[in-house]
Amino acid sequence: MLLVIVSLDFIEQGFQIFCVSVSSAGSSTFFFYREAFFAFYRVMATSVVVTRRLPSALLTKILARPSTILHYHDSNDAISSQALLDLCGKDGGASAIICTLSDPINQAVVQACMGKLKVVSTMSVGYSHLDTNVLRENNVRVGNTPGVLTNATADLVLALTLTTARRITEAANAAKVGEWKAWEPFWMTGKELYGAKVGIVGLGRIGESIVKRLRGFECVISYTGKSGPKEELDRSLGTKWVTSDELYSTSDFVIVICALTPETRGMVNYESFSKMKHDVVFINASRGEVVDQGALVRILKERPQMRAGLDVTDPEPLPLDHPLLSTNQCVVLPHIGSATDSCRSQMAEMTIDNALAALDDGPMPAEVKL
Ligand code: DGY
């Protein structure tokens, strides 16, 4: 008679299962019980899918949750849609998906979770990659990361605005390739931000933060957006709400920082560009899809004095042969608005906290009201 006692506390802290087999059949019976236990445990446990590599110190928060299994795409590359479906379908279906802005969460993903999905937590403030109708219909809660990225993104917008207006990348490259000869009175001249008329499309948290920075440049700032004038802000920041037509036609700089919604998709089109000044500096740090990119290519060709700075494109990444990458009139950044160490760490932590809170049916640090 053989007595086998196996402690499985390596599966989760503080959780011990003793598998007792009293059998003369020896190890094969024990292995049968062990495998059966594992299968049972996995189906009963809460499965959390993480679609991108995150700091392991943060992942331990997920593993510290009782009876929780992590299905992890441990890579800096985006997960393929098939791999995401596979992870979501493991062990009876995922209860939580922790994703990034490049992971579309749609009907197929929700179905792959086999009715278990409780929360999608995205490591971004924008959530246009989530099918919110499908999530609402399936009672899935959504978390995002507002607030923690406001300053980092506003800083980047300022940097991109100055880079574009003052031709920084073009000038730095000229120095590298030997185009820098003697100091020349009108070489590499750009446009001055100080005192300029700046129009902001979408005065949310980040827009407001951009305005605060621009006040240091003594800019005259107007804004447009469907929520209309924000009187208190206008009083404290000296801003003015105008119609989009007025903003386009009067601004030296146009900065787009609104959310991507069905109403804003393709909103800045050829007609909008045609209303802008010939030498406007156009900045987009919202989502690529807000701008008709074909129209932008066309208008830049027609107006050699116009410049554009884009932190977002459609698609992302932009194909290497895309005309916007080969013109000096345009500066393209790889969506780095929030890319500071401290900001991304806070975003990652908030994303995990959102998911864990929802799994326990508690209040999430930041929940999107669907
Ligand atoms: C967001 O969070 O939506 C930004 O675009 C990425 O930082």
Coordinates of C-alpha atoms and ligand atoms in Angstrom, one line a residue:
M1 CA 0.0 0.0 0.0
L2 CA 1.4 3.4 -1.0
L3 CA 0.6 6.7 0.6
V4 CA 1.4 9.8 -1.5
I5 CA 1.0 13.3 -0.1
V6 CA 1.8 16.1 -2.4
S7 CA 1.7 19.8 -1.4
L8 CA 0.6 22.0 -4.4
D9 CA 1.2 25.2 -2.6
F10 CA 3.5 26.4 -5.5
I11 CA 0.3 27.0 -7.5
E12 CA -0.8 29.8 -5.2
Q13 CA 0.4 31.3 -2.0
G14 CA -1.3 30.0 1.1
F15 CA -3.3 27.4 -0.9
Q16 CA -2.5 23.8 -0.1
I17 CA -4.1 20.8 -1.5
F18 CA -3.2 17.4 -0.4
C19 CA -3.6 14.7 -2.9
V20 CA -3.9 11.4 -1.2
S21 CA -3.8 8.2 -3.1
V22 CA -4.1 5.0 -1.3
S23 CA -3.4 2.6 -4.0
S24 CA -1.3 -0.3 -5.0
A25 CA -1.2 0.9 -8.6
G26 CA 1.7 3.2 -7.6
S27 CA 2.7 6.4 -9.5
S28 CA 0.4 6.1 -12.5
T29 CA -2.7 6.5 -10.2
F30 CA -1.0 9.4 -8.4
F31 CA -0.3 11.1 -11.7
F32 CA -3.9 10.6 -12.8
Y33 CA -5.2 12.3 -9.6
R34 CA -2.7 15.1 -10.0
E35 CA -3.6 15.8 -13.6
A36 CA -7.3 15.7 -12.7
F37 CA -6.7 18.1 -9.9
F38 CA -4.8 20.5 -12.2
A39 CA -7.6 20.4 -14.8
F40 CA -10.2 21.1 -12.1
Y41 CA -8.2 23.8 -10.5
R42 CA -7.6 25.6 -13.8
V43 CA -11.3 25.6 -14.7
M44 CA -12.3 26.8 -11.3
A45 CA -9.6 29.5 -11.1
T46 CA -9.9 33.1 -12.5
S47 CA -8.0 33.5 -15.7
V48 CA -6.4 36.8 -16.5
V49 CA -5.0 37.5 -19.9
V50 CA -2.2 40.1 -20.3
T51 CA -1.5 40.9 -23.9
R52 CA 1.9 42.6 -23.6
R53 CA 5.1 42.4 -21.5
L54 CA 4.8 44.3 -18.3
P55 CA 7.2 44.7 -15.3
S56 CA 7.2 41.4 -13.4
A57 CA 6.9 43.3 -10.1
L58 CA 3.5 44.4 -11.3
L59 CA 2.4 41.0 -12.5
T60 CA 3.0 39.6 -9.1
K61 CA -0.1 41.6 -8.0
I62 CA -2.1 39.4 -10.3
L63 CA -0.5 36.2 -9.1
A64 CA -1.0 37.2 -5.5
R65 CA -4.8 37.1 -6.0
P66 CA -6.2 33.8 -4.8
S67 CA -7.0 31.1 -7.4
T68 CA -5.8 33.2 -10.3
I69 CA -4.1 32.0 -13.4
L70 CA -2.1 34.3 -15.6
H71 CA -2.1 33.8 -19.4
Y72 CA 0.7 36.1 -20.5
H73 CA 1.9 37.2 -23.9
D74 CA 5.4 37.9 -22.7
S75 CA 6.5 40.0 -25.6
N76 CA 7.0 43.6 -26.6
D77 CA 5.4 42.7 -29.9
A78 CA 1.7 43.1 -30.4
I79 CA -0.3 39.9 -29.9
S80 CA -1.9 38.5 -33.1
S81 CA -5.7 38.3 -33.1
Q82 CA -5.5 34.5 -33.2
A83 CA -3.1 34.3 -30.3
L84 CA -5.4 36.6 -28.3
L85 CA -8.4 34.4 -29.0
D86 CA -6.4 31.3 -27.9
L87 CA -5.3 32.9 -24.6
C88 CA -8.8 34.1 -23.9
G89 CA -10.2 30.6 -24.5
K90 CA -7.8 28.8 -22.2
D91 CA -9.0 27.1 -19.0
G92 CA -12.7 27.8 -19.4
G93 CA -12.3 31.4 -20.5
A94 CA -10.7 34.6 -19.4
S95 CA -12.4 36.8 -16.7
A96 CA -10.1 39.7 -17.3
I97 CA -8.1 41.1 -20.2
I98 CA -5.3 43.5 -19.6
C99 CA -4.5 45.0 -23.0
T100 CA -2.9 48.0 -24.8
L101 CA -4.3 50.4 -27.4
S102 CA -3.1 48.1 -30.3
D103 CA -5.3 45.2 -29.3
P104 CA -8.8 45.3 -30.7
I105 CA -11.3 43.8 -28.3
N106 CA -14.3 42.8 -30.3
Q107 CA -17.2 40.3 -30.4
A108 CA -14.9 37.4 -31.3
V109 CA -12.6 38.1 -28.3
V110 CA -15.6 38.4 -25.9
Q111 CA -17.0 35.1 -27.3
A112 CA -13.6 33.4 -26.8
C113 CA -13.9 34.1 -23.1
M114 CA -17.0 31.8 -23.0
G115 CA -19.2 34.1 -20.9
K116 CA -16.6 34.6 -18.2
L117 CA -15.3 38.0 -19.1
K118 CA -15.9 40.6 -16.4
V119 CA -13.4 43.4 -17.3
V120 CA -11.2 44.8 -20.0
S121 CA -8.5 47.1 -18.7
T122 CA -6.6 49.0 -21.2
M123 CA -3.2 50.6 -20.6
S124 CA -4.3 53.8 -22.3
V125 CA -6.7 56.7 -21.8
G126 CA -8.1 56.2 -25.3
Y127 CA -10.4 53.2 -25.8
S128 CA -11.4 53.4 -29.4
H129 CA -9.9 49.9 -29.9
L130 CA -12.6 48.4 -27.7
D131 CA -16.0 47.6 -29.1
T132 CA -17.9 49.3 -26.3
N133 CA -21.3 48.3 -27.6
V134 CA -20.3 44.6 -27.4
L135 CA -18.8 45.1 -23.9
R136 CA -21.8 46.9 -22.6
E137 CA -24.2 44.2 -24.0
N138 CA -22.1 41.5 -22.2
N139 CA -21.9 43.5 -18.9
V140 CA -18.1 43.8 -19.2
R141 CA -16.6 46.6 -17.3
V142 CA -13.9 48.8 -18.8
G143 CA -10.9 50.5 -17.2
N144 CA -8.5 53.0 -18.6
T145 CA -5.7 55.3 -17.4
P146 CA -6.8 59.0 -17.4
G147 CA -4.9 61.5 -15.4
V148 CA -1.5 59.8 -15.0
L149 CA -0.5 60.6 -18.6
T150 CA -1.7 64.1 -18.8
N151 CA 1.6 65.9 -18.1
A152 CA 3.8 63.6 -20.1
T153 CA 1.5 63.9 -23.1
A154 CA 1.3 67.7 -22.8
D155 CA 5.1 67.9 -22.6
L156 CA 5.4 65.8 -25.8
V157 CA 2.9 67.9 -27.6
L158 CA 4.9 71.0 -26.8
A159 CA 8.1 69.3 -27.9
L160 CA 6.5 68.1 -31.2
T161 CA 5.1 71.6 -31.8
L162 CA 8.5 73.2 -31.4
T163 CA 10.2 70.5 -33.3
T164 CA 7.9 70.9 -36.3
A165 CA 7.8 74.6 -36.2
R166 CA 11.5 75.1 -35.8
R167 CA 12.4 72.2 -38.2
I168 CA 14.5 70.5 -35.5
T169 CA 14.8 67.0 -37.0
E170 CA 15.5 68.4 -40.5
A171 CA 18.2 70.7 -39.0
A172 CA 19.8 68.0 -36.9
N173 CA 19.9 65.7 -39.9
A174 CA 21.4 68.5 -42.0
A175 CA 24.3 68.8 -39.5
K176 CA 24.9 65.1 -39.7
V177 CA 25.0 64.8 -43.4
G178 CA 27.3 67.8 -44.1
E179 CA 24.7 70.3 -45.2
W180 CA 25.8 72.7 -42.5
K181 CA 28.1 75.2 -44.2
A182 CA 28.6 78.7 -42.9
W183 CA 26.0 80.3 -40.7
E184 CA 23.4 81.5 -43.1
P185 CA 20.9 84.3 -42.5
F186 CA 17.8 82.5 -43.8
W187 CA 18.8 78.8 -43.6
M188 CA 16.5 76.5 -41.7
T189 CA 14.2 79.3 -40.6
G190 CA 11.0 78.1 -39.1
K191 CA 7.9 79.6 -37.4
E192 CA 7.9 81.3 -34.0
L193 CA 5.6 79.9 -31.3
Y194 CA 6.0 82.8 -28.9
G195 CA 2.9 85.0 -29.1
A196 CA 1.3 82.9 -31.9
K197 CA -2.4 82.2 -32.3
V198 CA -2.9 78.6 -31.2
G199 CA -6.1 76.6 -31.8
I200 CA -6.7 73.5 -29.8
V201 CA -9.2 70.9 -31.1
G202 CA -10.6 69.2 -28.0
L203 CA -10.0 70.9 -24.6
G204 CA -10.0 67.9 -22.3
R205 CA -7.5 67.2 -19.5
I206 CA -4.5 67.1 -21.9
G207 CA -5.7 70.1 -23.9
E208 CA -5.9 72.1 -20.7
S209 CA -2.4 71.0 -19.7
I210 CA -1.1 72.1 -23.1
V211 CA -2.8 75.5 -22.7
K212 CA -1.0 76.0 -19.3
R213 CA 2.3 75.4 -21.0
L214 CA 1.5 77.6 -24.0
R215 CA 0.7 80.5 -21.6
G216 CA 4.4 80.6 -20.9
F217 CA 4.8 81.4 -24.6
E218 CA 2.2 84.2 -24.3
C219 CA 0.1 82.5 -27.0
V220 CA -3.4 83.6 -27.9
I221 CA -5.4 80.4 -27.4
S222 CA -8.7 79.4 -28.8
Y223 CA -10.3 76.0 -28.7
T224 CA -13.2 74.1 -30.2
G225 CA -15.1 71.0 -29.3
K226 CA -18.6 69.8 -29.0
S227 CA -19.0 70.5 -25.3
G228 CA -18.9 74.3 -26.1
P229 CA -17.4 77.1 -24.0
K230 CA -15.9 76.3 -20.6
E231 CA -16.4 79.6 -18.9
E232 CA -14.4 78.9 -15.7
L233 CA -11.5 77.7 -17.7
D234 CA -11.7 80.7 -20.1
R235 CA -11.6 83.0 -17.0
S236 CA -8.6 81.3 -15.4
L237 CA -6.6 80.5 -18.6
G238 CA -7.7 83.3 -20.9
T239 CA -8.9 80.8 -23.5
K240 CA -11.8 81.4 -25.9
W241 CA -14.2 78.8 -27.5
V242 CA -14.7 79.3 -31.2
T243 CA -16.3 77.3 -34.0
S244 CA -14.0 74.9 -35.8
D245 CA -14.2 77.0 -39.0
E246 CA -13.0 80.1 -37.0
L247 CA -10.3 78.1 -35.3
Y248 CA -9.0 76.7 -38.6
S249 CA -9.0 80.1 -40.4
T250 CA -7.4 82.1 -37.6
S251 CA -4.8 79.9 -36.0
D252 CA -1.1 79.8 -36.7
F253 CA -0.9 76.5 -35.0
V254 CA -3.7 73.9 -34.9
I255 CA -3.3 71.2 -32.3
V256 CA -5.7 68.2 -32.4
I257 CA -6.0 66.4 -29.0
C258 CA -9.6 65.3 -29.0
A259 CA -10.8 61.7 -28.4
L260 CA -11.5 59.4 -31.4
T261 CA -15.3 58.9 -31.5
P262 CA -17.7 58.2 -34.4
E263 CA -18.2 62.0 -34.7
T264 CA -14.4 62.8 -34.8
R265 CA -13.4 60.0 -37.1
G266 CA -12.1 61.7 -40.3
M267 CA -13.2 65.0 -38.9
V268 CA -10.1 67.0 -40.1
N269 CA -10.4 66.5 -43.8
Y270 CA -9.4 68.3 -47.0
E271 CA -12.1 71.0 -46.5
S272 CA -10.7 71.7 -43.0
F273 CA -7.2 71.9 -44.2
S274 CA -8.3 74.3 -47.0
K275 CA -9.6 76.7 -44.4
M276 CA -6.3 76.8 -42.5
K277 CA -3.5 79.4 -43.1
H278 CA -1.1 78.5 -45.8
D279 CA 1.8 78.2 -43.4
V280 CA -0.1 76.6 -40.5
V281 CA 1.7 74.2 -38.2
F282 CA -0.7 71.3 -37.8
I283 CA -0.2 68.9 -34.9
N284 CA -2.1 65.7 -34.2
A285 CA -1.6 63.9 -30.9
S286 CA -5.0 62.3 -30.6
R287 CA -5.6 59.3 -32.9
G288 CA -4.5 59.0 -36.5
E289 CA -8.1 58.3 -37.6
V290 CA -9.3 61.8 -36.6
V291 CA -7.4 63.1 -39.6
D292 CA -8.0 62.2 -43.3
Q293 CA -4.4 61.3 -43.9
G294 CA -4.7 61.3 -47.7
A295 CA -6.0 64.9 -47.5
L296 CA -3.0 65.8 -45.3
V297 CA -0.6 64.4 -47.9
R298 CA -2.4 66.3 -50.6
I299 CA -2.5 69.7 -48.8
L300 CA 1.2 69.4 -47.8
K301 CA 2.1 69.0 -51.5
E302 CA -0.1 72.0 -52.4
R303 CA 1.3 74.2 -49.6
P304 CA 5.0 74.0 -49.2
Q305 CA 4.9 76.4 -46.3
M306 CA 2.6 74.2 -44.2
R307 CA 4.1 71.8 -41.7
A308 CA 2.7 68.8 -39.8
G309 CA 3.8 67.1 -36.6
L310 CA 2.1 63.7 -35.9
D311 CA 2.5 61.5 -32.8
V312 CA -0.3 59.3 -34.2
T313 CA -1.0 58.0 -37.6
D314 CA -3.4 55.6 -39.4
P315 CA -2.2 52.9 -39.5
E316 CA 0.4 52.5 -36.8
P317 CA 3.1 52.0 -37.5
L318 CA 3.1 54.0 -40.8
P319 CA 4.5 51.9 -43.7
L320 CA 8.0 52.9 -44.4
D321 CA 7.2 54.0 -48.0
H322 CA 4.4 56.4 -46.8
P323 CA 4.8 59.9 -48.3
L324 CA 4.5 61.5 -44.8
L325 CA 7.8 59.8 -43.8
S326 CA 9.7 61.2 -46.8
T327 CA 8.8 64.9 -46.7
N328 CA 10.6 67.4 -44.5
Q329 CA 7.3 69.2 -44.1
C330 CA 6.2 66.4 -41.7
V331 CA 7.6 65.1 -38.4
V332 CA 6.3 61.7 -37.5
L333 CA 6.7 60.2 -34.0
P334 CA 5.9 56.6 -33.1
H335 CA 3.0 57.4 -30.7
I336 CA 5.2 58.3 -27.7
G337 CA 3.0 61.0 -26.1
S338 CA 3.0 59.2 -22.7
A339 CA 6.4 57.6 -23.0
T340 CA 8.2 58.6 -19.9
D341 CA 9.4 55.9 -17.4
S342 CA 7.3 57.2 -14.6
C343 CA 4.2 57.7 -16.6
R344 CA 4.2 54.3 -18.3
S345 CA 4.9 52.6 -14.9
Q346 CA 1.9 54.4 -13.4
M347 CA -0.2 53.5 -16.4
A348 CA 0.7 49.8 -16.1
E349 CA 0.0 49.8 -12.4
M350 CA -3.4 51.5 -12.8
T351 CA -4.3 49.0 -15.6
I352 CA -3.6 46.1 -13.3
D353 CA -5.4 47.7 -10.3
N354 CA -8.4 48.4 -12.5
A355 CA -8.6 44.7 -13.5
L356 CA -8.2 43.4 -10.0
A357 CA -10.8 45.8 -8.6
A358 CA -13.3 44.7 -11.2
L359 CA -12.6 41.0 -10.6
D360 CA -13.5 41.5 -7.0
D361 CA -16.6 43.6 -8.0
G362 CA -15.1 46.7 -6.3
P363 CA -14.8 50.3 -7.4
M364 CA -12.1 50.6 -10.1
P365 CA -9.5 53.4 -9.9
A366 CA -10.7 54.5 -13.4
E367 CA -13.8 53.0 -14.9
V368 CA -15.1 54.1 -18.3
K369 CA -18.9 54.5 -18.1
L370 CA -20.3 52.6 -21.0
Ligands
DGY1 C1 -3.5 56.9 -24.7 O1 -3.3 56.5 -23.6 O2 -4.6 56.8 -25.2 C2 -2.3 57.4 -25.5 O3 -2.6 57.6 -26.8 C3 -1.1 56.5 -25.4 O4 -0.4 56.9 -24.3

